[in-house]
Every structure is written in structure tokens, then in C-alpha cells.
Coordinates of N, CA and C in Angstrom, one line a residue:
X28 N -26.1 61.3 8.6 CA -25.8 60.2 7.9 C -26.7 59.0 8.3
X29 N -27.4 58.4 7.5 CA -28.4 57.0 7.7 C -27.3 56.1 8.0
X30 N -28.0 54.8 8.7 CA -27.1 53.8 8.9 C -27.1 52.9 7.5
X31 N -28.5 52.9 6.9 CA -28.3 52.1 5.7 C -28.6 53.0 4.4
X32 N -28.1 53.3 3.6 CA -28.4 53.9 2.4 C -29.5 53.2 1.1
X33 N -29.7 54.5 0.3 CA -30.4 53.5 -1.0 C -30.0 52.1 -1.6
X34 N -29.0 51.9 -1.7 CA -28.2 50.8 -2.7 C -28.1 49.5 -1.5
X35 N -28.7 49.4 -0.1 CA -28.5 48.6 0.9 C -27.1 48.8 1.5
X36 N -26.4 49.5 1.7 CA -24.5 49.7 2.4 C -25.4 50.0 4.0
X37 N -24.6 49.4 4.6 CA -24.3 49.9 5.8 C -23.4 50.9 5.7
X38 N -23.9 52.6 6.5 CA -23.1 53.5 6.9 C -22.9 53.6 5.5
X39 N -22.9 53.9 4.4 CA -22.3 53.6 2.9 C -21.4 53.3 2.4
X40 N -20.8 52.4 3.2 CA -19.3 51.4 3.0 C -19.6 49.9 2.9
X41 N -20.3 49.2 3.7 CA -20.5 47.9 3.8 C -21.8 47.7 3.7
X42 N -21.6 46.8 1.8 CA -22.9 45.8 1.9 C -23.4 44.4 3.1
X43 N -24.8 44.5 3.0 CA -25.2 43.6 3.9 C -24.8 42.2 3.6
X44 N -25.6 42.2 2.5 CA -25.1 40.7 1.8 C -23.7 40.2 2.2
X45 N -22.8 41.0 1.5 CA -21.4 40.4 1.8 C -20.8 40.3 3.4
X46 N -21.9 41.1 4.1 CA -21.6 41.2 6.1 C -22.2 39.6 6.6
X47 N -22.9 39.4 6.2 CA -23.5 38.1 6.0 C -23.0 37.0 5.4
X48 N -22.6 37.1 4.4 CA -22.0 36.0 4.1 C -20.4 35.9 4.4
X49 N -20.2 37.0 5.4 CA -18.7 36.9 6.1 C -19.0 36.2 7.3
X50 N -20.0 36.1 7.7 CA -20.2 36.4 9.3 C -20.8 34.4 9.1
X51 N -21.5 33.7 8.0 CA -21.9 32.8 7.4 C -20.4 31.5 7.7
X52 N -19.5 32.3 6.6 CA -18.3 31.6 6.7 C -17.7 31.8 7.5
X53 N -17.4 32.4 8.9 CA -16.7 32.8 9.9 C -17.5 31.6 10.9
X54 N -18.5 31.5 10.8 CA -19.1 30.5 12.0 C -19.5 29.2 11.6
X55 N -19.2 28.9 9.8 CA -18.7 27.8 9.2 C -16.9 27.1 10.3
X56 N -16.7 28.2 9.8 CA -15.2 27.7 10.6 C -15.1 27.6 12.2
X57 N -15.9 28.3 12.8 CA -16.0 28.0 14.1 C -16.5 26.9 14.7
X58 N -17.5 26.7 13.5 CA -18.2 25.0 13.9 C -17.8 23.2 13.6
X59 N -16.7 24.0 13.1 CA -15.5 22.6 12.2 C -14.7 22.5 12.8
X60 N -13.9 23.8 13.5 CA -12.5 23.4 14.6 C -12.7 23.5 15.7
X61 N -13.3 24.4 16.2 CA -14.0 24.8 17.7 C -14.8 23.5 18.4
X62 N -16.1 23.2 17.7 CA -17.0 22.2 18.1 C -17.1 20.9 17.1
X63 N -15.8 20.3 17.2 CA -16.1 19.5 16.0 C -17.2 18.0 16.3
X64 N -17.8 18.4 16.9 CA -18.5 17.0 17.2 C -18.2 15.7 17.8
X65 N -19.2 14.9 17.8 CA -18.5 13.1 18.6 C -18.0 12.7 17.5
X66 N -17.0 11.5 17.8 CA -16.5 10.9 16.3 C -16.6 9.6 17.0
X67 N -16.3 8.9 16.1 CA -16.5 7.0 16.4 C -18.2 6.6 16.5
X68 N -18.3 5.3 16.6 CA -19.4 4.7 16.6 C -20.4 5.1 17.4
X69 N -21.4 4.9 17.4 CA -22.5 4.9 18.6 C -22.9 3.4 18.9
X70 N -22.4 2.7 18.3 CA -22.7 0.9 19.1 C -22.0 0.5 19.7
X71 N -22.5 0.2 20.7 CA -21.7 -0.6 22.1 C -20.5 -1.3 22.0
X72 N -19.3 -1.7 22.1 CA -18.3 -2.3 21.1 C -17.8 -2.9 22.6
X73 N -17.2 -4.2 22.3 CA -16.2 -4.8 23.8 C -15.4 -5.4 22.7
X74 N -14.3 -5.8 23.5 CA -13.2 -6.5 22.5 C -13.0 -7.9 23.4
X75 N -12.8 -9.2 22.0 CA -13.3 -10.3 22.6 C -12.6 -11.3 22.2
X76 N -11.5 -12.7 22.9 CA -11.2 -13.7 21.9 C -11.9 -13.9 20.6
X77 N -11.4 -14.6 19.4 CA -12.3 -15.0 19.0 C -11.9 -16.4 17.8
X78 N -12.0 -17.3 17.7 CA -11.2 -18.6 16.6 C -12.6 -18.4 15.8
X79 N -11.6 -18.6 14.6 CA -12.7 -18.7 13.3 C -11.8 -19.9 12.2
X80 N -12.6 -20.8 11.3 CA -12.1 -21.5 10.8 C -12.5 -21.4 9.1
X81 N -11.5 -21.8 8.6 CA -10.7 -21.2 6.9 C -11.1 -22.1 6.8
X82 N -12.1 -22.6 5.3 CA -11.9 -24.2 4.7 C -11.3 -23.3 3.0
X83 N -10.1 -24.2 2.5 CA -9.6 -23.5 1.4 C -9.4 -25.1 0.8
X84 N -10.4 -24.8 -0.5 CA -10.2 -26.2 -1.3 C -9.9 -25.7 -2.6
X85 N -9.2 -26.9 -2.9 CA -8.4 -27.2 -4.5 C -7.2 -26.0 -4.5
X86 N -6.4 -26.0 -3.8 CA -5.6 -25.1 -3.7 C -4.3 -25.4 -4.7
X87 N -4.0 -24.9 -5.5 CA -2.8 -25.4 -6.4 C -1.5 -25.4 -6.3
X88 N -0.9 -26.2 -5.0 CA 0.5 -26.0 -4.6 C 1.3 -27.4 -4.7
X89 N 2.5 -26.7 -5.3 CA 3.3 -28.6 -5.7 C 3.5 -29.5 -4.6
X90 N 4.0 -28.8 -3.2 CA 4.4 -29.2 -2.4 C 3.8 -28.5 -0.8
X91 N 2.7 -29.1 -0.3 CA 1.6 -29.2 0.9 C 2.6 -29.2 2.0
X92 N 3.2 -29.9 2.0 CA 4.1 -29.8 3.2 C 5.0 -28.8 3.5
X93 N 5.5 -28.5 2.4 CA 6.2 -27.4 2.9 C 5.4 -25.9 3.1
X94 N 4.4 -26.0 2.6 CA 3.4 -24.7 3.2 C 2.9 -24.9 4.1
X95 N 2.6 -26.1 4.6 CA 2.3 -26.1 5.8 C 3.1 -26.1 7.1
X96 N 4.5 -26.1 6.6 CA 5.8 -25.9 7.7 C 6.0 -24.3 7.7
X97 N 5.6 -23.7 6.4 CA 6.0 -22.5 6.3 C 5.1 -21.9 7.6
X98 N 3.7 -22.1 7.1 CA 2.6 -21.9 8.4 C 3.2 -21.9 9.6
X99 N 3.4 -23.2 10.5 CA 4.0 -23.7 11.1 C 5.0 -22.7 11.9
X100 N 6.0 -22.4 10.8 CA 7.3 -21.6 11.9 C 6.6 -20.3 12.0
X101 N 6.1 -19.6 11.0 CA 5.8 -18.1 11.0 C 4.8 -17.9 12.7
X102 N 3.8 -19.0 12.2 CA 2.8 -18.7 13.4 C 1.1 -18.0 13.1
X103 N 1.7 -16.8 12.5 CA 0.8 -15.8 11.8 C 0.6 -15.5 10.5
X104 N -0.4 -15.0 9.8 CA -0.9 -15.0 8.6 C -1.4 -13.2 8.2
X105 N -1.3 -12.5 7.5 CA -2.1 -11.3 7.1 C -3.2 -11.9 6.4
X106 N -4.5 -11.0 6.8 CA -5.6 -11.9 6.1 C -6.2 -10.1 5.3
X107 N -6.6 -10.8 4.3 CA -7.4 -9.5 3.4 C -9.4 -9.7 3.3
X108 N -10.1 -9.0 4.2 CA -11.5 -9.4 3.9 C -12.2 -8.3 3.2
X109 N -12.9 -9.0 1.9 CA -13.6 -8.1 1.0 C -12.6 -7.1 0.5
X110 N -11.3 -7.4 0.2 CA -10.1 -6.4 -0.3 C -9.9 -5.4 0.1
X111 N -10.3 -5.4 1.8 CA -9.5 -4.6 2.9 C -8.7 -5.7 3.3
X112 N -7.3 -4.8 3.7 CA -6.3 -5.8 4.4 C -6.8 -5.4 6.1
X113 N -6.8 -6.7 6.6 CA -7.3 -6.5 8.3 C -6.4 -7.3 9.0
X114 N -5.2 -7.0 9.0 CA -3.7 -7.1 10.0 C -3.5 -8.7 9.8
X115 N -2.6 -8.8 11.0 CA -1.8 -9.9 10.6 C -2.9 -11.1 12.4
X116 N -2.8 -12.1 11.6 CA -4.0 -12.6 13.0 C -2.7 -13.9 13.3
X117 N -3.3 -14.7 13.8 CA -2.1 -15.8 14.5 C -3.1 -17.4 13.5
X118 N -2.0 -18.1 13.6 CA -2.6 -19.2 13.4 C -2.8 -20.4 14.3
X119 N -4.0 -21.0 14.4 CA -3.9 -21.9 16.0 C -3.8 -23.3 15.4
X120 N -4.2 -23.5 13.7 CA -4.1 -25.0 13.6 C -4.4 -25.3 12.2
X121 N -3.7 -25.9 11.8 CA -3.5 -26.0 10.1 C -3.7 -27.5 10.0
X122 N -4.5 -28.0 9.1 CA -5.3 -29.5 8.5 C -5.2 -29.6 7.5
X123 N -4.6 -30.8 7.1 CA -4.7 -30.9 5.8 C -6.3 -32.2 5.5
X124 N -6.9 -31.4 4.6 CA -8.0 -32.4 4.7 C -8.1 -33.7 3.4
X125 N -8.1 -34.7 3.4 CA -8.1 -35.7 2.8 C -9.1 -35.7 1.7
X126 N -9.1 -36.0 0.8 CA -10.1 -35.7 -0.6 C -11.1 -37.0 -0.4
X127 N -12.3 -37.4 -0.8 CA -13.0 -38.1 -0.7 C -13.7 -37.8 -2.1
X128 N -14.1 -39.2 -2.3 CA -15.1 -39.2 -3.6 C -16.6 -40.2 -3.6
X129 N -17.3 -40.4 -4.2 CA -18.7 -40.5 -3.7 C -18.1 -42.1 -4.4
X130 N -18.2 -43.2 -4.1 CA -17.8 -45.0 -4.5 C -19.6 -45.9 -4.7
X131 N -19.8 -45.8 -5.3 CA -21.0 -46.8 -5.5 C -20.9 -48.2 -5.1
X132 N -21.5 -49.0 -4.3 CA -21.7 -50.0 -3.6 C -22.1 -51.0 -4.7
X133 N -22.1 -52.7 -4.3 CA -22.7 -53.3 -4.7 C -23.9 -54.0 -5.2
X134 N -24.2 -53.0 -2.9 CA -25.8 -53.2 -3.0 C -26.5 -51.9 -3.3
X135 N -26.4 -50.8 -3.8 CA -26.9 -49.7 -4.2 C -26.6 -48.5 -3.3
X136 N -25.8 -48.6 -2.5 CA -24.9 -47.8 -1.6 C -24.1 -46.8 -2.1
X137 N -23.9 -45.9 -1.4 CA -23.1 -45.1 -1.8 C -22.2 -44.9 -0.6
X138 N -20.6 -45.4 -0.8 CA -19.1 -44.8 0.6 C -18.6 -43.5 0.0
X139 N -18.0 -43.1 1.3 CA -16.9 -41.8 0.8 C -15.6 -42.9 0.9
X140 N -15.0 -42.8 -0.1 CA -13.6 -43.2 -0.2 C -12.2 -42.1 -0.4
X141 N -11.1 -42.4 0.0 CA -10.1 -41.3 -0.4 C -10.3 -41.5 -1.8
X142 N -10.0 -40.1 -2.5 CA -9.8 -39.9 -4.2 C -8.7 -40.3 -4.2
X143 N -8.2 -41.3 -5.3 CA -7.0 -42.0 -5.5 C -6.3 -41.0 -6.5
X144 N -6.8 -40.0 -7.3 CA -5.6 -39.4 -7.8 C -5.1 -38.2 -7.1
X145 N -5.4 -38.1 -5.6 CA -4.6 -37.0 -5.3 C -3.4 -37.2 -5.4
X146 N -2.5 -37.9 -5.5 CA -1.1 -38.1 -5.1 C 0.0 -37.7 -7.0
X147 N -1.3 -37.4 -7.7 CA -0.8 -37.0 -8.7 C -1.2 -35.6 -9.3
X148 N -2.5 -35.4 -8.4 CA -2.7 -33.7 -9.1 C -1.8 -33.0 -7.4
X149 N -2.1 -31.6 -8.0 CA -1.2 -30.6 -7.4 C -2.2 -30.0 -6.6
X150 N -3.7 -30.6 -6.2 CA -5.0 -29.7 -5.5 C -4.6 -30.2 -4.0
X151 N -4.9 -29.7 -2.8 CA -4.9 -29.5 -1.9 C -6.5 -29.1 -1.1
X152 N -6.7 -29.6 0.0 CA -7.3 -29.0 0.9 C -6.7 -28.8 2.7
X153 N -7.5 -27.9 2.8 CA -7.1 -27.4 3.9 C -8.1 -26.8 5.0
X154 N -8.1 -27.3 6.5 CA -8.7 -26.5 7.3 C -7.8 -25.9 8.1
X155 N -8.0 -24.3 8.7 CA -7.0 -23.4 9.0 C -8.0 -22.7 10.1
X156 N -7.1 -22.8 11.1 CA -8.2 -22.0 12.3 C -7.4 -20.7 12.6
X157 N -8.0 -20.0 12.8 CA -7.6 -18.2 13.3 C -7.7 -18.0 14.6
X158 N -7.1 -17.4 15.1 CA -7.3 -16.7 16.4 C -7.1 -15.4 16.4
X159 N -7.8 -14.0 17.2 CA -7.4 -12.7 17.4 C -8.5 -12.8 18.0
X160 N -7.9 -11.1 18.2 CA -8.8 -10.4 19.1 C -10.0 -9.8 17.9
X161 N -11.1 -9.3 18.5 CA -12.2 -9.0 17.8 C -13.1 -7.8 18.4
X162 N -13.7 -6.5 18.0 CA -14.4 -5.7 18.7 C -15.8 -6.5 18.2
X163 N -16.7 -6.7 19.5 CA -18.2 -7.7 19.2 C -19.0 -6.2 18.8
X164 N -19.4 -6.2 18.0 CA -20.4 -5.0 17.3 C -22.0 -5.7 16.8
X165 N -22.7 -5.3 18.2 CA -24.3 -6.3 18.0 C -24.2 -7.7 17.6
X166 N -23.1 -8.1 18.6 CA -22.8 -9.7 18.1 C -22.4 -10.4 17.4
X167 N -21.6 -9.2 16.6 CA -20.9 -9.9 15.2 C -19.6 -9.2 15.6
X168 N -18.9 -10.1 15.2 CA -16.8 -10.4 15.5 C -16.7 -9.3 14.3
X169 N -15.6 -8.0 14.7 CA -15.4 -7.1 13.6 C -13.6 -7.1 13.6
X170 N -12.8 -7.7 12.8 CA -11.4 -7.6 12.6 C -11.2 -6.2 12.1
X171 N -10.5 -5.6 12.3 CA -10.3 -4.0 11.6 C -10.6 -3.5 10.5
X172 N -12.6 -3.3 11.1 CA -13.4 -2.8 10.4 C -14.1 -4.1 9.5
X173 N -13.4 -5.4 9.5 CA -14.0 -5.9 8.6 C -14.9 -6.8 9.3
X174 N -16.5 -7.5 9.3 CA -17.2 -8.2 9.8 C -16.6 -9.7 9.3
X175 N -16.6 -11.0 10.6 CA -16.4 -12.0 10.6 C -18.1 -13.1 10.6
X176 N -17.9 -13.4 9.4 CA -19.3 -14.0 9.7 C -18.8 -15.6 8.8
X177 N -20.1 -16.5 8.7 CA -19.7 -17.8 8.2 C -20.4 -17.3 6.8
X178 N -19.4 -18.0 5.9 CA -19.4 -17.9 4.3 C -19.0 -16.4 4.3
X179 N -18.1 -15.7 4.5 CA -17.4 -14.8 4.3 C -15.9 -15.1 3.7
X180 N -15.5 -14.6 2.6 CA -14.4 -14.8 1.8 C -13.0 -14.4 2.3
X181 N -12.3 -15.2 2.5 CA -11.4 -14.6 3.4 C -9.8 -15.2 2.5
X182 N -8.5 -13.5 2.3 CA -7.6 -14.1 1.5 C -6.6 -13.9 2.6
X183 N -5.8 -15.1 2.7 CA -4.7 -15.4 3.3 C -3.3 -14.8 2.2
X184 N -3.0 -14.4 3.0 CA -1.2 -13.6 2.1 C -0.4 -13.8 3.1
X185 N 1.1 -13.9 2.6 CA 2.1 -13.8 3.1 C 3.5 -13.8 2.0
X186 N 4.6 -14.1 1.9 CA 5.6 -13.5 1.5 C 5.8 -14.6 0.3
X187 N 5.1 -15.8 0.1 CA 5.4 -17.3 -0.5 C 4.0 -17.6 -1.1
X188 N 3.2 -16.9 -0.5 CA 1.4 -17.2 -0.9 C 1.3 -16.5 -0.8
X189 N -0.4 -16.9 -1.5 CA -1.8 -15.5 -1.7 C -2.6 -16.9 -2.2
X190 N -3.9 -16.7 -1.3 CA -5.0 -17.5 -1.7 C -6.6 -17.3 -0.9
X191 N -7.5 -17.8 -0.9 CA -8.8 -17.3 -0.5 C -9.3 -18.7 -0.4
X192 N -9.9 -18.5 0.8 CA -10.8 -19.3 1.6 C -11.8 -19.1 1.6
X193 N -13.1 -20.3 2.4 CA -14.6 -19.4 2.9 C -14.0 -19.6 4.4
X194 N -14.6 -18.5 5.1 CA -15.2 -19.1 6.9 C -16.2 -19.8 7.2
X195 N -16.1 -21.1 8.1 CA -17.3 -22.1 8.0 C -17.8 -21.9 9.2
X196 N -16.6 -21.5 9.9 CA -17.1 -21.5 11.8 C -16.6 -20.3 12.6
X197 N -17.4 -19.5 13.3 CA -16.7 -18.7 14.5 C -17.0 -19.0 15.4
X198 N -15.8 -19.4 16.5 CA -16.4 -19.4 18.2 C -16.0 -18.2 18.6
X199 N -16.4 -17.9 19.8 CA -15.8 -17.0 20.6 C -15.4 -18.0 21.9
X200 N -13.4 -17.8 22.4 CA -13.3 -18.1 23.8 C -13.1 -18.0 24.7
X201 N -13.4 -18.2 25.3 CA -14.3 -17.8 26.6 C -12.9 -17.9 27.2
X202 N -12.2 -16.9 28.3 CA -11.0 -16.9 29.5 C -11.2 -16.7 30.2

């Protein structure tokens, strides 16, 4: 008896092809559960304070003060960047910022003055500072997965609100 016959069988029971493409998929599976490879990053990562600052203008709320008390007791905020939610971070300091409008002088001057109708529209501004922790990824602050940079859109949620900011500032501090 030959080991391979006319029609290609091994012994004339088993094709090669299909011995091969067993033996194919067999070390498919050995190389996916057995040796599954590195997982995670290859960039150097440290985890680092980090304060970043919210400016959120014309915000449409009837009553400033009491969002800003709400702030206040909670402490903390969930923030959403680029419509990944990236946990809940702390709040270190809530401003309410005063509206100004450009007043033309006498002498050809231009002052900032307060805008006199704020006290009747419902717009708001606000500076809002952040604090968390941060993995530094080539020097850029990464919140869970999401990169912290300035002019980055950032939406504040919680159980009373939902609204979106820019980031104007990131420090890192130093302990």
C-alpha cells in the first residue's frame, strides 16, 4: 500500500488538503488562547494631578444661583468628551462670570462695561475648574481614554443639567 495514492489521500483515507487545513485551524486556535499576545499601550503612561478650566457661555438657566449651590453641595460633576462619558471628576471652583459689553467713549475710546440687560435675560456665564487624576500620555492629560487639551468641548451632566463648555486652561499640580 503507497502512502499517497492517485486522487492525493493519504494511506487512501485522508486528503491532504483537508489535513492541512485542520492542522491550519488547530494552530489558529493555539495562537489566540495559548499565546494571546501584549495588550495595552506601548506609551509610557504615569498618572498625574491635573485642574483644567470650563468657560461655558450664554448658558440658558432661570436661576444661577441655585445651580451654582447645586454645584456646590454635590462637589462632583460627570463630564462627557467628544460623546464618550469619562467618569465623574470633582469640582474645585465655580465663577460666575460678569457679562461686559464694548461702551464707546467720548474721546474715541472704547470701556468694557457690565451689560445692563443681564438681570433680565436668562444667559449666564461661567468659569468652572476641574480636578482628577489624569494618565500623562506624551504629555497630554488623558481622562478615561479621552485627551484633555485647550479648546476641547467638554459636556457637564448631572441629574438637574446637561450643558457643554470649551477648556481654556490645563495645569498640572504639582504635590
Amino acid at each position: 500500500m503507497a502512502i499517497l495514492d492517485s486522487k492525493g489521500r493519504l494511506f487512501g483515507k485522508l486528503s491532504i488538503l483537508d489535513l492541512g487545513a485542520a492542522l491550519i485551524m488547530v494552530l489558529v486556535v493555539v495562537g489566540i488562547f495559548i499565546f494571546p499576545g501584549t495588550t495595552g499601550s506601548l506609551a509610557q503612561t504615569n498618572t498625574q494631578a491635573i485642574e483644567f478650566d470650563v468657560l461655558v457661555r450664554g448658558l440658558s438657566v432661570r436661576n444661577p444661583e441655585a445651580l451654582l449651590a447645586d454645584f456646590e453641595e454635590r462637589g462632583t460633576t460627570t463630564i462627557i468628551v467628544r460623546n464618550q462619558p469619562s467618569g465623574a471628576i470633582a469640582i474645585a471652583d465655580i465663577q460666575p462670570i460678569e457679562r461686559q459689553m464694548a461702551v464707546p467713549q467720548p474721546d474715541g475710546t472704547v470701556a468694557a462695561r457690565p451689560e445692563p440687560r443681564t438681570a433680565t435675560s436668562f444667559n449666564s456665564d461661567f468659569l468652572i475648574t476641574l480636578t482628577g487624576n489624569a494618565q500623562m500620555t506624551d504629555g497630554v492629560p488623558v481622562l478615561n481614554q479621552s485627551q484633555i487639551k485647550i479648546g476641547t468641548p467638554i459636556e457637564l451632566d448631572g441629574p438637574t443639567y446637561n450643558f457643554r463648555g470649551t477648556v481654556i486652561e490645563v495645569r498640572s499640580i504639582n504635590a
